[in-house]
PDB file of C-alpha atoms in Angstrom:
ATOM      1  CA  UNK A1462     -48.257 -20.765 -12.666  1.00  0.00           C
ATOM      2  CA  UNK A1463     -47.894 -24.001 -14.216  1.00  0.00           C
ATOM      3  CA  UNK A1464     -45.814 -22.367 -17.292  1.00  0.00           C
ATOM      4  CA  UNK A1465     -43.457 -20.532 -14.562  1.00  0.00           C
ATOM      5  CA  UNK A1466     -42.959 -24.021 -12.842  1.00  0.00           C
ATOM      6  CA  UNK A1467     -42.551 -25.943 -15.496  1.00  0.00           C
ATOM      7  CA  UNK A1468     -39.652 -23.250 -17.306  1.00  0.00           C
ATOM      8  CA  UNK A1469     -37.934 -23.270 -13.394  1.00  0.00           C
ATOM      9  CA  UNK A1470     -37.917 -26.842 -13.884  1.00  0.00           C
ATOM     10  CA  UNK A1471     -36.746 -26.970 -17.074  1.00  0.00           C
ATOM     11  CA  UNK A1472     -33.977 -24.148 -16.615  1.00  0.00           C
ATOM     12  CA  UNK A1473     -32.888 -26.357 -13.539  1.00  0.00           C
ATOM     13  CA  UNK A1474     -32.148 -29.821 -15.466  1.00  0.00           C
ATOM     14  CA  UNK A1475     -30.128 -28.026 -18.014  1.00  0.00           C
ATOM     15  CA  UNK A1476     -28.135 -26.740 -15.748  1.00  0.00           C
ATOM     16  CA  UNK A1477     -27.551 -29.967 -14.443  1.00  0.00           C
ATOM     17  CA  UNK A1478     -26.903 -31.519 -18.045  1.00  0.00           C
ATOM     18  CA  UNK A1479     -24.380 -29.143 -18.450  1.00  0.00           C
ATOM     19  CA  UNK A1480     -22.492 -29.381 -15.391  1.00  0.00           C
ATOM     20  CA  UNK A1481     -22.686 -33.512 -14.924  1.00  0.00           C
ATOM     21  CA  UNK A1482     -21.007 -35.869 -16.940  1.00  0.00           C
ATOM     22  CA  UNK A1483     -17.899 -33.548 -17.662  1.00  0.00           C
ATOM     23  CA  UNK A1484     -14.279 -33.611 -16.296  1.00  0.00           C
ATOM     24  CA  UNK A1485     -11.997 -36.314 -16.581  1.00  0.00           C
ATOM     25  CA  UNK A1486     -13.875 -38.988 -16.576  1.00  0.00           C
ATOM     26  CA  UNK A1487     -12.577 -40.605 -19.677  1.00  0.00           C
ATOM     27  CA  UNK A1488     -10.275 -43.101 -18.443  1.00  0.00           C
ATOM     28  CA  UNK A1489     -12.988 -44.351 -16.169  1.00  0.00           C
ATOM     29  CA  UNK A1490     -15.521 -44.720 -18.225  1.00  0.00           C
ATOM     30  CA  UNK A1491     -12.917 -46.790 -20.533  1.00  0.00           C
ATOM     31  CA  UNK A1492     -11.835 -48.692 -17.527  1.00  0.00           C
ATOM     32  CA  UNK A1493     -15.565 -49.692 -17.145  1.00  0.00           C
ATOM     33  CA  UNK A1494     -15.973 -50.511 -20.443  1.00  0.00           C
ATOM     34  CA  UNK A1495     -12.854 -52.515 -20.059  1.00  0.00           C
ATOM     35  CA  UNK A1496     -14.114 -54.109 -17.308  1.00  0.00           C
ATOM     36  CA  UNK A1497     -17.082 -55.388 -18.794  1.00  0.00           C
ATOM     37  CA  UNK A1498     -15.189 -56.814 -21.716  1.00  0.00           C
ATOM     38  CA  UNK A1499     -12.829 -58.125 -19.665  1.00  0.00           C
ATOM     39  CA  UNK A1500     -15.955 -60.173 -17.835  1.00  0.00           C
ATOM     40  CA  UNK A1501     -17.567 -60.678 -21.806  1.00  0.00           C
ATOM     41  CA  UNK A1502     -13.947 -62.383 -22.877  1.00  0.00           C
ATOM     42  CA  UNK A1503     -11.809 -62.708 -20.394  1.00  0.00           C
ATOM     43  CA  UNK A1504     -12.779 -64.150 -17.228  1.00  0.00           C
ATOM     44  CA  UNK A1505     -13.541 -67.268 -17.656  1.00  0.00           C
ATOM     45  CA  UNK A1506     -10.263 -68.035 -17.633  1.00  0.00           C
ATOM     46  CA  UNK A1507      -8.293 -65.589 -15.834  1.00  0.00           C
ATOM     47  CA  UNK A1508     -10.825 -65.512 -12.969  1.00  0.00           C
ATOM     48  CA  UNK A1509     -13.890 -62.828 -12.602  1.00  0.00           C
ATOM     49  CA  UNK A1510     -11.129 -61.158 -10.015  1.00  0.00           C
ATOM     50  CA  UNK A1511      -8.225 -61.450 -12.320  1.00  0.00           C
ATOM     51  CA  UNK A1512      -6.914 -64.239  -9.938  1.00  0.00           C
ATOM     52  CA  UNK A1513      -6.515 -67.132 -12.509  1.00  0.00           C
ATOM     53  CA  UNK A1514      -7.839 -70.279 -13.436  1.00  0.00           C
ATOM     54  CA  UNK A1515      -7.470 -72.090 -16.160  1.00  0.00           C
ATOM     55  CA  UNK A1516      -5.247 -69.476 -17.173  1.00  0.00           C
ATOM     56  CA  UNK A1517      -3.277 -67.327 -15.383  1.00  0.00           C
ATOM     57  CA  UNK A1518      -3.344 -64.634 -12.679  1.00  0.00           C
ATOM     58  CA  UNK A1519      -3.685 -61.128 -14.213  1.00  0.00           C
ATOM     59  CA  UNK A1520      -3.562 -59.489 -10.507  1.00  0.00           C
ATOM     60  CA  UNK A1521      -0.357 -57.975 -11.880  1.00  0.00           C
ATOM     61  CA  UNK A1522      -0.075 -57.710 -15.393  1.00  0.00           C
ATOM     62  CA  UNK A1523       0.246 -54.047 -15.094  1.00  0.00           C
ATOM     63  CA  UNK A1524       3.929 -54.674 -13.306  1.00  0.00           C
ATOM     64  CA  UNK A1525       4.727 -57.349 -16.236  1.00  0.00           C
ATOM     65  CA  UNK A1526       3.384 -55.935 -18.926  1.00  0.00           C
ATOM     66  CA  UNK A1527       2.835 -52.311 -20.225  1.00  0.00           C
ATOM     67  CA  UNK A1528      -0.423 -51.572 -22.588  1.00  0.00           C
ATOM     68  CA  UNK A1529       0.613 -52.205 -25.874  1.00  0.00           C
ATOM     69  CA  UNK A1530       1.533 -55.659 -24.592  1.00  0.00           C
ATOM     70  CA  UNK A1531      -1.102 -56.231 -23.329  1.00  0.00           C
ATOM     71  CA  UNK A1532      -3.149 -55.204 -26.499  1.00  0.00           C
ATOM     72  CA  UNK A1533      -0.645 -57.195 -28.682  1.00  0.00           C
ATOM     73  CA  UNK A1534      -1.456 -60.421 -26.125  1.00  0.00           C
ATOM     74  CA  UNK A1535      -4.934 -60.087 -26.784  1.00  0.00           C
ATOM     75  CA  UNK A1536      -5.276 -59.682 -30.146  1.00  0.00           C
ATOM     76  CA  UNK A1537      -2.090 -62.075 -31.302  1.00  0.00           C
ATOM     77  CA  UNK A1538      -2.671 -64.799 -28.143  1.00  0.00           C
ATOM     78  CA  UNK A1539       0.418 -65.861 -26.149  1.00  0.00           C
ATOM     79  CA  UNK A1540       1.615 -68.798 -24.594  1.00  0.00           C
ATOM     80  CA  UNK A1541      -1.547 -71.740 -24.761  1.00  0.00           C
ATOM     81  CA  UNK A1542      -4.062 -68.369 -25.214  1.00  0.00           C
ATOM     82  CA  UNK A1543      -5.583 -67.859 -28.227  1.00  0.00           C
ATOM     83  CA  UNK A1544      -6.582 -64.375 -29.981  1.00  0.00           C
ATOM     84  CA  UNK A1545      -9.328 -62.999 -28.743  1.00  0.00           C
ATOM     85  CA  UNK A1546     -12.166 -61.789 -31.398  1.00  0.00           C
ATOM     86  CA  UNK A1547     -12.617 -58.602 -30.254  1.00  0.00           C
ATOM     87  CA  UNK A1548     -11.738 -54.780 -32.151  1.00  0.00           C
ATOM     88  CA  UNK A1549      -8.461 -52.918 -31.397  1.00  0.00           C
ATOM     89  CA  UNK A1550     -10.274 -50.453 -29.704  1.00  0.00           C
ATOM     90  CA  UNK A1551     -12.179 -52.854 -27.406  1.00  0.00           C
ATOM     91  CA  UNK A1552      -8.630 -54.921 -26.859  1.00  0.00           C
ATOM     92  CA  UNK A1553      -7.578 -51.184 -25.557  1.00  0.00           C
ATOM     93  CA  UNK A1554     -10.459 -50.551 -23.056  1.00  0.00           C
ATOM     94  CA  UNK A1555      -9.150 -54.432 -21.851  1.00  0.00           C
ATOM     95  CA  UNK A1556      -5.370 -53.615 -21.870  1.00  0.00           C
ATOM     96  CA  UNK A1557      -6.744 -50.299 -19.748  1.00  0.00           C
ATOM     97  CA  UNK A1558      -8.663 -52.339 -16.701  1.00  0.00           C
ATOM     98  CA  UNK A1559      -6.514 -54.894 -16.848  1.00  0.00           C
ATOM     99  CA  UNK A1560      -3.236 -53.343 -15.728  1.00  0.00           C
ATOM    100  CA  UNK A1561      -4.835 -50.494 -13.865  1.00  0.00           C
ATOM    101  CA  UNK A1562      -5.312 -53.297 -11.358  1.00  0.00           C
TER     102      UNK A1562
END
């Protein structure tokens, strides 16, 4: 009894392994990841909500800027910001939260 239960059991989580975590879920998993590096590197000037500070408003960067700006901003500076130490691929996953805003 215990075996038939416990291959039941078994059968059932792989089929939920297989089915979950599929799809297109790619861009929002990178605009999470995005997200938290924007928080990591970004916030404390631009705001937690992208609403400014001691720099400025990123509310709309997406309208100003398109991605490869915004990856060129981050990585080069611009203006009074300086570079930001972070990969190409993590100034990407920023670049993608920030104007998907």
């Amino acid at each position: 009894m215990k075996k038939t239960l416990f291959a039941v059991l078994f059968g059932f989580v792989l089929i939920l392994a297989a089915c979950g975590g599929g799809g297109d879920d790619g861009d929002a998993s990178e605009t999470a990841a995005g997200e938290d590096l924007y928080q990591q590197n970004c916030a404390a000037c631009h705001g937690g909500d992208l609403s400014g500070g001691a720099g400025p408003s990123l509310e709309n960067a997406g309208d100003d800027f398109d991605h490869d700006e915004v990856v060129s901003i981050i990585l080069e500076g611009y203006g009074g910001m300086a570079p930001v130490d972070v990969s190409e691929d993590e100034a990407s996953d920023i670049a993608d939260f920030v104007t998907s805003q």
